[in-house]
């Protein structure tokens, strides 16, 4: 697949898959639409429980949709700053969402180890950057709230953040 602007490393380096037409079975007990990270995880766990799921993907390769565009990132936390998630969903729900994403990372590590998959996977943490003054305060509040809820977090000023390579 040729390199594209805004294309992930996965999509640029994915192996070629056969695009020949495949005859699908007339019936499937469980059909899963898609072959991104969520659909693949669902198929995996169903198969581990003795089911025979059928994954149907419209793209020529697995993870060529949203998963591929995100590079297969497995992020921690909600899709909002933690302080914003607390405002929108309440502290208990925000805490549960954050904890669930940590559990998801642990499950992924377990699957990679169990299946002996060399995915070059690493949990490196994350860095949220602010472009505006209001974002700075939201991120500072998020770091405080994460720490208060028992999650490791640190707020950095511009000079401290500039030390990352």
GROMACS .gro file of N, CA and C in nm:
model
  495
    1UNK      N    1   0.086  -0.117   0.000
    1UNK     CA    2   0.000   0.000   0.000
    1UNK      C    3   0.090   0.123   0.000
    2UNK      N    4   0.070   0.219  -0.088
    2UNK     CA    5   0.156   0.337  -0.094
    2UNK      C    6   0.139   0.425   0.029
    3UNK      N    7   0.246   0.495   0.062
    3UNK     CA    8   0.241   0.587   0.176
    3UNK      C    9   0.145   0.701   0.145
    4UNK      N   10   0.071   0.743   0.246
    4UNK     CA   11  -0.022   0.854   0.231
    4UNK      C   12  -0.003   0.950   0.347
    5UNK      N   13  -0.038   1.075   0.323
    5UNK     CA   14  -0.039   1.171   0.433
    5UNK      C   15  -0.149   1.127   0.529
    6UNK      N   16  -0.126   1.140   0.657
    6UNK     CA   17  -0.221   1.100   0.761
    6UNK      C   18  -0.249   0.950   0.760
    7UNK      N   19  -0.154   0.874   0.718
    7UNK     CA   20  -0.168   0.729   0.718
    7UNK      C   21  -0.076   0.673   0.824
    8UNK      N   22  -0.123   0.574   0.895
    8UNK     CA   23  -0.043   0.517   1.003
    8UNK      C   24   0.068   0.427   0.948
    9UNK      N   25   0.166   0.402   1.033
    9UNK     CA   26   0.274   0.309   0.998
    9UNK      C   27   0.216   0.173   0.962
   10UNK      N   28   0.113   0.128   1.037
   10UNK     CA   29   0.051  -0.002   1.009
   10UNK      C   30  -0.002  -0.007   0.866
   11UNK      N   31  -0.075   0.095   0.826
   11UNK     CA   32  -0.133   0.094   0.692
   11UNK      C   33  -0.025   0.104   0.584
   12UNK      N   34   0.084   0.172   0.614
   12UNK     CA   35   0.191   0.186   0.516
   12UNK      C   36   0.275   0.059   0.502
   13UNK      N   37   0.283  -0.021   0.608
   13UNK     CA   38   0.372  -0.137   0.606
   13UNK      C   39   0.300  -0.270   0.616
   14UNK      N   40   0.168  -0.269   0.613
   14UNK     CA   41   0.091  -0.394   0.626
   14UNK      C   42   0.125  -0.489   0.512
   15UNK      N   43   0.131  -0.618   0.541
   15UNK     CA   44   0.159  -0.714   0.434
   15UNK      C   45   0.044  -0.719   0.334
   16UNK      N   46   0.077  -0.761   0.214
   16UNK     CA   47  -0.028  -0.777   0.113
   16UNK      C   48  -0.115  -0.895   0.148
   17UNK      N   49  -0.245  -0.877   0.136
   17UNK     CA   50  -0.340  -0.984   0.157
   17UNK      C   51  -0.409  -1.011   0.024
   18UNK      N   52  -0.452  -1.132   0.006
   18UNK     CA   53  -0.526  -1.166  -0.115
   18UNK      C   54  -0.657  -1.089  -0.116
   19UNK      N   55  -0.688  -1.030  -0.230
   19UNK     CA   56  -0.816  -0.960  -0.241
   19UNK      C   57  -0.913  -1.037  -0.329
   20UNK      N   58  -0.882  -1.165  -0.351
   20UNK     CA   59  -0.972  -1.249  -0.430
   20UNK      C   60  -1.106  -1.259  -0.359
   21UNK      N   61  -1.211  -1.269  -0.437
   21UNK     CA   62  -1.344  -1.284  -0.380
   21UNK      C   63  -1.351  -1.413  -0.299
   22UNK      N   64  -1.414  -1.406  -0.188
   22UNK     CA   65  -1.429  -1.521  -0.100
   22UNK      C   66  -1.578  -1.555  -0.094
   23UNK      N   67  -1.607  -1.683  -0.103
   23UNK     CA   68  -1.745  -1.726  -0.089
   23UNK      C   69  -1.775  -1.742   0.059
   24UNK      N   70  -1.866  -1.664   0.108
   24UNK     CA   71  -1.903  -1.670   0.249
   24UNK      C   72  -2.003  -1.781   0.270
   25UNK      N   73  -2.002  -1.840   0.389
   25UNK     CA   74  -2.103  -1.941   0.418
   25UNK      C   75  -2.243  -1.879   0.416
   26UNK      N   76  -2.341  -1.961   0.387
   26UNK     CA   77  -2.479  -1.913   0.382
   26UNK      C   78  -2.529  -1.872   0.520
   27UNK      N   79  -2.474  -1.935   0.624
   27UNK     CA   80  -2.517  -1.906   0.761
   27UNK      C   81  -2.394  -1.900   0.851
   28UNK      N   82  -2.407  -1.820   0.955
   28UNK     CA   83  -2.304  -1.815   1.059
   28UNK      C   84  -2.376  -1.797   1.191
   29UNK      N   85  -2.334  -1.872   1.290
   29UNK     CA   86  -2.395  -1.857   1.422
   29UNK      C   87  -2.366  -1.719   1.478
   30UNK      N   88  -2.242  -1.674   1.457
   30UNK     CA   89  -2.202  -1.541   1.503
   30UNK      C   90  -2.126  -1.473   1.390
   31UNK      N   91  -2.176  -1.361   1.343
   31UNK     CA   92  -2.108  -1.282   1.240
   31UNK      C   93  -2.061  -1.152   1.302
   32UNK      N   94  -1.938  -1.117   1.276
   32UNK     CA   95  -1.879  -0.994   1.328
   32UNK      C   96  -1.844  -0.907   1.208
   33UNK      N   97  -1.894  -0.786   1.209
   33UNK     CA   98  -1.865  -0.693   1.100
   33UNK      C   99  -1.742  -0.612   1.134
   34UNK      N  100  -1.638  -0.629   1.055
   34UNK     CA  101  -1.514  -0.556   1.075
   34UNK      C  102  -1.403  -0.645   1.125
   35UNK      N  103  -1.280  -0.595   1.111
   35UNK     CA  104  -1.162  -0.669   1.159
   35UNK      C  105  -1.062  -0.572   1.221
   36UNK      N  106  -1.117  -0.470   1.287
   36UNK     CA  107  -1.032  -0.377   1.361
   36UNK      C  108  -1.004  -0.434   1.500
   37UNK      N  109  -0.953  -0.352   1.588
   37UNK     CA  110  -0.912  -0.401   1.720
   37UNK      C  111  -1.032  -0.453   1.800
   38UNK      N  112  -1.144  -0.384   1.797
   38UNK     CA  113  -1.260  -0.430   1.876
   38UNK      C  114  -1.319  -0.558   1.819
   39UNK      N  115  -1.339  -0.562   1.687
   39UNK     CA  116  -1.396  -0.681   1.624
   39UNK      C  117  -1.302  -0.800   1.638
   40UNK      N  118  -1.173  -0.776   1.623
   40UNK     CA  119  -1.076  -0.885   1.638
   40UNK      C  120  -1.073  -0.937   1.781
   41UNK      N  121  -1.082  -0.847   1.878
   41UNK     CA  122  -1.086  -0.890   2.018
   41UNK      C  123  -1.211  -0.972   2.045
   42UNK      N  124  -1.324  -0.927   1.993
   42UNK     CA  125  -1.448  -1.002   2.011
   42UNK      C  126  -1.436  -1.141   1.951
   43UNK      N  127  -1.384  -1.150   1.829
   43UNK     CA  128  -1.367  -1.281   1.763
   43UNK      C  129  -1.272  -1.370   1.844
   44UNK      N  130  -1.165  -1.312   1.894
   44UNK     CA  131  -1.068  -1.388   1.974
   44UNK      C  132  -1.132  -1.448   2.098
   45UNK      N  133  -1.202  -1.364   2.176
   45UNK     CA  134  -1.260  -1.412   2.301
   45UNK      C  135  -1.374  -1.511   2.277
   46UNK      N  136  -1.451  -1.492   2.172
   46UNK     CA  137  -1.554  -1.590   2.138
   46UNK      C  138  -1.491  -1.724   2.101
   47UNK      N  139  -1.385  -1.720   2.021
   47UNK     CA  140  -1.316  -1.845   1.981
   47UNK      C  141  -1.256  -1.914   2.103
   48UNK      N  142  -1.202  -1.837   2.197
   48UNK     CA  143  -1.145  -1.897   2.319
   48UNK      C  144  -1.253  -1.968   2.400
   49UNK      N  145  -1.377  -1.927   2.382
   49UNK     CA  146  -1.489  -1.989   2.455
   49UNK      C  147  -1.561  -2.095   2.370
   50UNK      N  148  -1.495  -2.139   2.263
   50UNK     CA  149  -1.548  -2.249   2.185
   50UNK      C  150  -1.644  -2.211   2.074
   51UNK      N  151  -1.667  -2.084   2.053
   51UNK     CA  152  -1.755  -2.039   1.945
   51UNK      C  153  -1.676  -2.033   1.814
   52UNK      N  154  -1.747  -2.021   1.703
   52UNK     CA  155  -1.684  -2.009   1.571
   52UNK      C  156  -1.732  -1.882   1.502
   53UNK      N  157  -1.680  -1.768   1.544
   53UNK     CA  158  -1.727  -1.643   1.483
   53UNK      C  159  -1.675  -1.628   1.340
   54UNK      N  160  -1.752  -1.559   1.259
   54UNK     CA  161  -1.713  -1.527   1.123
   54UNK      C  162  -1.695  -1.375   1.116
   55UNK      N  163  -1.571  -1.331   1.092
   55UNK     CA  164  -1.544  -1.188   1.079
   55UNK      C  165  -1.550  -1.150   0.931
   56UNK      N  166  -1.627  -1.048   0.901
   56UNK     CA  167  -1.643  -1.001   0.763
   56UNK      C  168  -1.589  -0.859   0.758
   57UNK      N  169  -1.488  -0.836   0.675
   57UNK     CA  170  -1.422  -0.706   0.665
   57UNK      C  171  -1.440  -0.650   0.525
   58UNK      N  172  -1.479  -0.523   0.515
   58UNK     CA  173  -1.499  -0.462   0.384
   58UNK      C  174  -1.369  -0.413   0.321
   59UNK      N  175  -1.268  -0.389   0.404
   59UNK     CA  176  -1.140  -0.339   0.354
   59UNK      C  177  -1.052  -0.455   0.308
   60UNK      N  178  -0.951  -0.426   0.226
   60UNK     CA  179  -0.867  -0.535   0.174
   60UNK      C  180  -0.775  -0.597   0.278
   61UNK      N  181  -0.752  -0.528   0.390
   61UNK     CA  182  -0.667  -0.582   0.496
   61UNK      C  183  -0.732  -0.557   0.631
   62UNK      N  184  -0.701  -0.640   0.731
   62UNK     CA  185  -0.753  -0.615   0.866
   62UNK      C  186  -0.701  -0.481   0.919
   63UNK      N  187  -0.776  -0.418   1.002
   63UNK     CA  188  -0.740  -0.292   1.068
   63UNK      C  189  -0.713  -0.179   0.970
   64UNK      N  190  -0.780  -0.180   0.856
   64UNK     CA  191  -0.761  -0.074   0.758
   64UNK      C  192  -0.858   0.042   0.779
   65UNK      N  193  -0.947   0.030   0.875
   65UNK     CA  194  -1.042   0.137   0.905
   65UNK      C  195  -0.991   0.225   1.017
   66UNK      N  196  -1.074   0.248   1.118
   66UNK     CA  197  -1.039   0.337   1.228
   66UNK      C  198  -0.918   0.289   1.305
   67UNK      N  199  -0.906   0.158   1.328
   67UNK     CA  200  -0.790   0.105   1.401
   67UNK      C  201  -0.662   0.137   1.327
   68UNK      N  202  -0.662   0.117   1.198
   68UNK     CA  203  -0.542   0.144   1.119
   68UNK      C  204  -0.507   0.291   1.113
   69UNK      N  205  -0.609   0.375   1.106
   69UNK     CA  206  -0.583   0.519   1.104
   69UNK      C  207  -0.522   0.566   1.234
   70UNK      N  208  -0.557   0.502   1.344
   70UNK     CA  209  -0.500   0.542   1.473
   70UNK      C  210  -0.368   0.473   1.500
   71UNK      N  211  -0.323   0.392   1.408
   71UNK     CA  212  -0.196   0.323   1.427
   71UNK      C  213  -0.208   0.210   1.527
   72UNK      N  214  -0.330   0.170   1.561
   72UNK     CA  215  -0.347   0.064   1.657
   72UNK      C  216  -0.313   0.107   1.799
   73UNK      N  217  -0.318   0.236   1.825
   73UNK     CA  218  -0.288   0.285   1.959
   73UNK      C  219  -0.389   0.230   2.058
   74UNK      N  220  -0.340   0.198   2.174
   74UNK     CA  221  -0.425   0.144   2.279
   74UNK      C  222  -0.412   0.240   2.398
   75UNK      N  223  -0.485   0.348   2.391
   75UNK     CA  224  -0.468   0.459   2.484
   75UNK      C  225  -0.529   0.430   2.621
   76UNK      N  226  -0.481   0.505   2.718
   76UNK     CA  227  -0.533   0.498   2.854
   76UNK      C  228  -0.629   0.614   2.876
   77UNK      N  229  -0.739   0.585   2.941
   77UNK     CA  230  -0.831   0.691   2.981
   77UNK      C  231  -0.939   0.721   2.880
   78UNK      N  232  -1.030   0.809   2.920
   78UNK     CA  233  -1.142   0.846   2.832
   78UNK      C  234  -1.093   0.932   2.716
   79UNK      N  235  -1.181   0.960   2.625
   79UNK     CA  236  -1.147   1.040   2.508
   79UNK      C  237  -1.146   1.189   2.540
   80UNK      N  238  -1.157   1.224   2.664
   80UNK     CA  239  -1.156   1.363   2.709
   80UNK      C  240  -1.048   1.374   2.816
   81UNK      N  241  -1.008   1.496   2.845
   81UNK     CA  242  -0.923   1.516   2.962
   81UNK      C  243  -0.997   1.461   3.083
   82UNK      N  244  -0.923   1.407   3.178
   82UNK     CA  245  -0.985   1.342   3.293
   82UNK      C  246  -1.078   1.438   3.368
   83UNK      N  247  -1.035   1.563   3.385
   83UNK     CA  248  -1.120   1.661   3.454
   83UNK      C  249  -1.250   1.684   3.377
   84UNK      N  250  -1.242   1.684   3.245
   84UNK     CA  251  -1.363   1.700   3.163
   84UNK      C  252  -1.453   1.578   3.176
   85UNK      N  253  -1.392   1.459   3.180
   85UNK     CA  254  -1.471   1.336   3.198
   85UNK      C  255  -1.544   1.338   3.332
   86UNK      N  256  -1.479   1.388   3.436
   86UNK     CA  257  -1.545   1.398   3.567
   86UNK      C  258  -1.665   1.491   3.558
   87UNK      N  259  -1.648   1.606   3.490
   87UNK     CA  260  -1.759   1.700   3.474
   87UNK      C  261  -1.875   1.637   3.396
   88UNK      N  262  -1.843   1.563   3.292
   88UNK     CA  263  -1.947   1.507   3.205
   88UNK      C  264  -2.015   1.384   3.262
   89UNK      N  265  -1.936   1.295   3.323
   89UNK     CA  266  -1.987   1.164   3.363
   89UNK      C  267  -1.993   1.142   3.513
   90UNK      N  268  -1.932   1.231   3.592
   90UNK     CA  269  -1.921   1.211   3.735
   90UNK      C  270  -1.791   1.139   3.768
   91UNK      N  271  -1.743   1.162   3.891
   91UNK     CA  272  -1.613   1.106   3.931
   91UNK      C  273  -1.611   0.954   3.924
   92UNK      N  274  -1.714   0.889   3.975
   92UNK     CA  275  -1.714   0.742   3.979
   92UNK      C  276  -1.705   0.684   3.838
   93UNK      N  277  -1.782   0.737   3.745
   93UNK     CA  278  -1.778   0.685   3.607
   93UNK      C  279  -1.645   0.715   3.540
   94UNK      N  280  -1.592   0.835   3.560
   94UNK     CA  281  -1.462   0.869   3.501
   94UNK      C  282  -1.354   0.775   3.553
   95UNK      N  283  -1.357   0.747   3.683
   95UNK     CA  284  -1.260   0.655   3.744
   95UNK      C  285  -1.276   0.515   3.685
   96UNK      N  286  -1.400   0.470   3.669
   96UNK     CA  287  -1.424   0.336   3.611
   96UNK      C  288  -1.376   0.328   3.467
   97UNK      N  289  -1.399   0.433   3.389
   97UNK     CA  290  -1.353   0.435   3.250
   97UNK      C  291  -1.201   0.425   3.246
   98UNK      N  292  -1.134   0.505   3.328
   98UNK     CA  293  -0.988   0.504   3.329
   98UNK      C  294  -0.935   0.368   3.371
   99UNK      N  295  -0.994   0.312   3.476
   99UNK     CA  296  -0.951   0.179   3.524
   99UNK      C  297  -0.975   0.072   3.418
  100UNK      N  298  -1.086   0.082   3.345
  100UNK     CA  299  -1.117  -0.016   3.241
  100UNK      C  300  -1.013  -0.011   3.129
  101UNK      N  301  -0.965   0.108   3.095
  101UNK     CA  302  -0.865   0.116   2.989
  101UNK      C  303  -0.732   0.057   3.034
  102UNK      N  304  -0.700   0.070   3.161
  102UNK     CA  305  -0.579   0.006   3.214
  102UNK      C  306  -0.596  -0.145   3.210
  103UNK      N  307  -0.713  -0.195   3.248
  103UNK     CA  308  -0.741  -0.338   3.240
  103UNK      C  309  -0.730  -0.387   3.095
  104UNK      N  310  -0.779  -0.308   2.999
  104UNK     CA  311  -0.768  -0.347   2.858
  104UNK      C  312  -0.622  -0.363   2.817
  105UNK      N  313  -0.535  -0.274   2.863
  105UNK     CA  314  -0.393  -0.287   2.832
  105UNK      C  315  -0.336  -0.415   2.892
  106UNK      N  316  -0.376  -0.447   3.015
  106UNK     CA  317  -0.329  -0.570   3.079
  106UNK      C  318  -0.379  -0.693   3.004
  107UNK      N  319  -0.505  -0.690   2.960
  107UNK     CA  320  -0.559  -0.802   2.881
  107UNK      C  321  -0.482  -0.818   2.750
  108UNK      N  322  -0.450  -0.707   2.684
  108UNK     CA  323  -0.373  -0.714   2.561
  108UNK      C  324  -0.236  -0.777   2.586
  109UNK      N  325  -0.169  -0.734   2.692
  109UNK     CA  326  -0.039  -0.792   2.726
  109UNK      C  327  -0.052  -0.942   2.753
  110UNK      N  328  -0.157  -0.983   2.822
  110UNK     CA  329  -0.181  -1.125   2.850
  110UNK      C  330  -0.200  -1.204   2.721
  111UNK      N  331  -0.280  -1.151   2.629
  111UNK     CA  332  -0.304  -1.221   2.501
  111UNK      C  333  -0.174  -1.232   2.422
  112UNK      N  334  -0.098  -1.125   2.414
  112UNK     CA  335   0.028  -1.129   2.340
  112UNK      C  336   0.121  -1.234   2.398
  113UNK      N  337   0.128  -1.243   2.531
  113UNK     CA  338   0.213  -1.344   2.595
  113UNK      C  339   0.158  -1.484   2.573
  114UNK      N  340   0.029  -1.504   2.595
  114UNK     CA  341  -0.033  -1.637   2.582
  114UNK      C  342  -0.018  -1.692   2.441
  115UNK      N  343  -0.035  -1.606   2.342
  115UNK     CA  344  -0.032  -1.650   2.202
  115UNK      C  345   0.107  -1.636   2.140
  116UNK      N  346   0.205  -1.595   2.221
  116UNK     CA  347   0.344  -1.577   2.174
  116UNK      C  348   0.349  -1.487   2.050
  117UNK      N  349   0.281  -1.373   2.058
  117UNK     CA  350   0.277  -1.278   1.948
  117UNK      C  351   0.382  -1.171   1.972
  118UNK      N  352   0.475  -1.157   1.878
  118UNK     CA  353   0.576  -1.053   1.888
  118UNK      C  354   0.522  -0.928   1.819
  119UNK      N  355   0.456  -0.845   1.896
  119UNK     CA  356   0.391  -0.726   1.839
  119UNK      C  357   0.472  -0.599   1.863
  120UNK      N  358   0.589  -0.613   1.923
  120UNK     CA  359   0.669  -0.495   1.956
  120UNK      C  360   0.586  -0.395   2.035
  121UNK      N  361   0.505  -0.450   2.127
  121UNK     CA  362   0.412  -0.369   2.207
  121UNK      C  363   0.483  -0.315   2.330
  122UNK      N  364   0.460  -0.189   2.359
  122UNK     CA  365   0.519  -0.128   2.478
  122UNK      C  366   0.420  -0.028   2.536
  123UNK      N  367   0.406  -0.030   2.667
  123UNK     CA  368   0.326   0.071   2.736
  123UNK      C  369   0.423   0.182   2.774
  124UNK      N  370   0.404   0.297   2.714
  124UNK     CA  371   0.499   0.406   2.733
  124UNK      C  372   0.441   0.524   2.809
  125UNK      N  373   0.315   0.514   2.847
  125UNK     CA  374   0.250   0.627   2.910
  125UNK      C  375   0.198   0.721   2.802
  126UNK      N  376   0.155   0.838   2.843
  126UNK     CA  377   0.107   0.933   2.744
  126UNK      C  378   0.134   1.074   2.789
  127UNK      N  379   0.138   1.162   2.695
  127UNK     CA  380   0.165   1.303   2.719
  127UNK      C  381   0.057   1.384   2.650
  128UNK      N  382  -0.015   1.462   2.727
  128UNK     CA  383  -0.117   1.551   2.671
  128UNK      C  384  -0.060   1.691   2.669
  129UNK      N  385  -0.069   1.757   2.557
  129UNK     CA  386  -0.015   1.892   2.542
  129UNK      C  387  -0.128   1.993   2.525
  130UNK      N  388  -0.106   2.110   2.578
  130UNK     CA  389  -0.206   2.218   2.568
  130UNK      C  390  -0.155   2.324   2.471
  131UNK      N  391  -0.247   2.377   2.392
  131UNK     CA  392  -0.213   2.484   2.299
  131UNK      C  393  -0.266   2.619   2.346
  132UNK      N  394  -0.365   2.617   2.435
  132UNK     CA  395  -0.427   2.741   2.482
  132UNK      C  396  -0.427   2.742   2.635
  133UNK      N  397  -0.443   2.860   2.692
  133UNK     CA  398  -0.440   2.876   2.837
  133UNK      C  399  -0.549   2.793   2.905
  134UNK      N  400  -0.670   2.789   2.848
  134UNK     CA  401  -0.777   2.711   2.911
  134UNK      C  402  -0.743   2.562   2.908
  135UNK      N  403  -0.673   2.517   2.805
  135UNK     CA  404  -0.632   2.376   2.799
  135UNK      C  405  -0.527   2.346   2.905
  136UNK      N  406  -0.439   2.443   2.931
  136UNK     CA  407  -0.337   2.424   3.035
  136UNK      C  408  -0.405   2.397   3.168
  137UNK      N  409  -0.503   2.478   3.203
  137UNK     CA  410  -0.571   2.459   3.332
  137UNK      C  411  -0.647   2.327   3.336
  138UNK      N  412  -0.710   2.289   3.226
  138UNK     CA  413  -0.782   2.160   3.222
  138UNK      C  414  -0.685   2.044   3.243
  139UNK      N  415  -0.569   2.050   3.180
  139UNK     CA  416  -0.472   1.942   3.196
  139UNK      C  417  -0.412   1.941   3.337
  140UNK      N  418  -0.389   2.059   3.394
  140UNK     CA  419  -0.341   2.063   3.533
  140UNK      C  420  -0.445   2.003   3.627
  141UNK      N  421  -0.571   2.040   3.606
  141UNK     CA  422  -0.679   1.984   3.689
  141UNK      C  423  -0.688   1.833   3.669
  142UNK      N  424  -0.669   1.788   3.546
  142UNK     CA  425  -0.674   1.644   3.519
  142UNK      C  426  -0.564   1.571   3.593
  143UNK      N  427  -0.443   1.626   3.592
  143UNK     CA  428  -0.332   1.562   3.664
  143UNK      C  429  -0.363   1.555   3.814
  144UNK      N  430  -0.419   1.662   3.869
  144UNK     CA  431  -0.455   1.661   4.012
  144UNK      C  432  -0.562   1.556   4.040
  145UNK      N  433  -0.665   1.551   3.956
  145UNK     CA  434  -0.776   1.457   3.977
  145UNK      C  435  -0.730   1.312   3.958
  146UNK      N  436  -0.647   1.288   3.858
  146UNK     CA  437  -0.594   1.152   3.838
  146UNK      C  438  -0.517   1.108   3.962
  147UNK      N  439  -0.430   1.194   4.011
  147UNK     CA  440  -0.352   1.161   4.132
  147UNK      C  441  -0.444   1.138   4.251
  148UNK      N  442  -0.546   1.221   4.266
  148UNK     CA  443  -0.641   1.206   4.376
  148UNK      C  444  -0.714   1.073   4.368
  149UNK      N  445  -0.735   1.023   4.247
  149UNK     CA  446  -0.806   0.896   4.229
  149UNK      C  447  -0.712   0.776   4.223
  150UNK      N  448  -0.584   0.798   4.253
  150UNK     CA  449  -0.489   0.687   4.263
  150UNK      C  450  -0.421   0.647   4.134
  151UNK      N  451  -0.432   0.728   4.030
  151UNK     CA  452  -0.365   0.699   3.903
  151UNK      C  453  -0.239   0.786   3.894
  152UNK      N  454  -0.129   0.730   3.845
  152UNK     CA  455  -0.008   0.811   3.833
  152UNK      C  456  -0.026   0.921   3.729
  153UNK      N  457   0.004   1.043   3.767
  153UNK     CA  458  -0.008   1.156   3.675
  153UNK      C  459   0.081   1.268   3.725
  154UNK      N  460   0.127   1.347   3.633
  154UNK     CA  461   0.214   1.459   3.668
  154UNK      C  462   0.186   1.574   3.572
  155UNK      N  463   0.169   1.692   3.627
  155UNK     CA  464   0.153   1.812   3.544
  155UNK      C  465   0.289   1.876   3.523
  156UNK      N  466   0.322   1.907   3.401
  156UNK     CA  467   0.451   1.967   3.368
  156UNK      C  468   0.430   2.105   3.308
  157UNK      N  469   0.522   2.196   3.339
  157UNK     CA  470   0.517   2.324   3.271
  157UNK      C  471   0.594   2.313   3.139
  158UNK      N  472   0.597   2.421   3.064
  158UNK     CA  473   0.660   2.420   2.932
  158UNK      C  474   0.806   2.375   2.939
  159UNK      N  475   0.882   2.427   3.036
  159UNK     CA  476   1.024   2.391   3.045
  159UNK      C  477   1.043   2.243   3.074
  160UNK      N  478   0.964   2.190   3.167
  160UNK     CA  479   0.976   2.048   3.202
  160UNK      C  480   0.934   1.959   3.085
  161UNK      N  481   0.829   1.997   3.015
  161UNK     CA  482   0.782   1.917   2.901
  161UNK      C  483   0.881   1.924   2.786
  162UNK      N  484   0.956   2.031   2.776
  162UNK     CA  485   1.054   2.046   2.668
  162UNK      C  486   1.171   1.950   2.681
  163UNK      N  487   1.185   1.885   2.795
  163UNK     CA  488   1.294   1.790   2.816
  163UNK      C  489   1.271   1.655   2.754
  164UNK      N  490   1.153   1.629   2.700
  164UNK     CA  491   1.125   1.500   2.637
  164UNK      C  492   1.187   1.495   2.499
  165UNK      N  493   1.238   1.379   2.464
  165UNK     CA  494   1.295   1.361   2.330
  165UNK      C  495   1.209   1.267   2.250
   0.00000   0.00000   0.00000
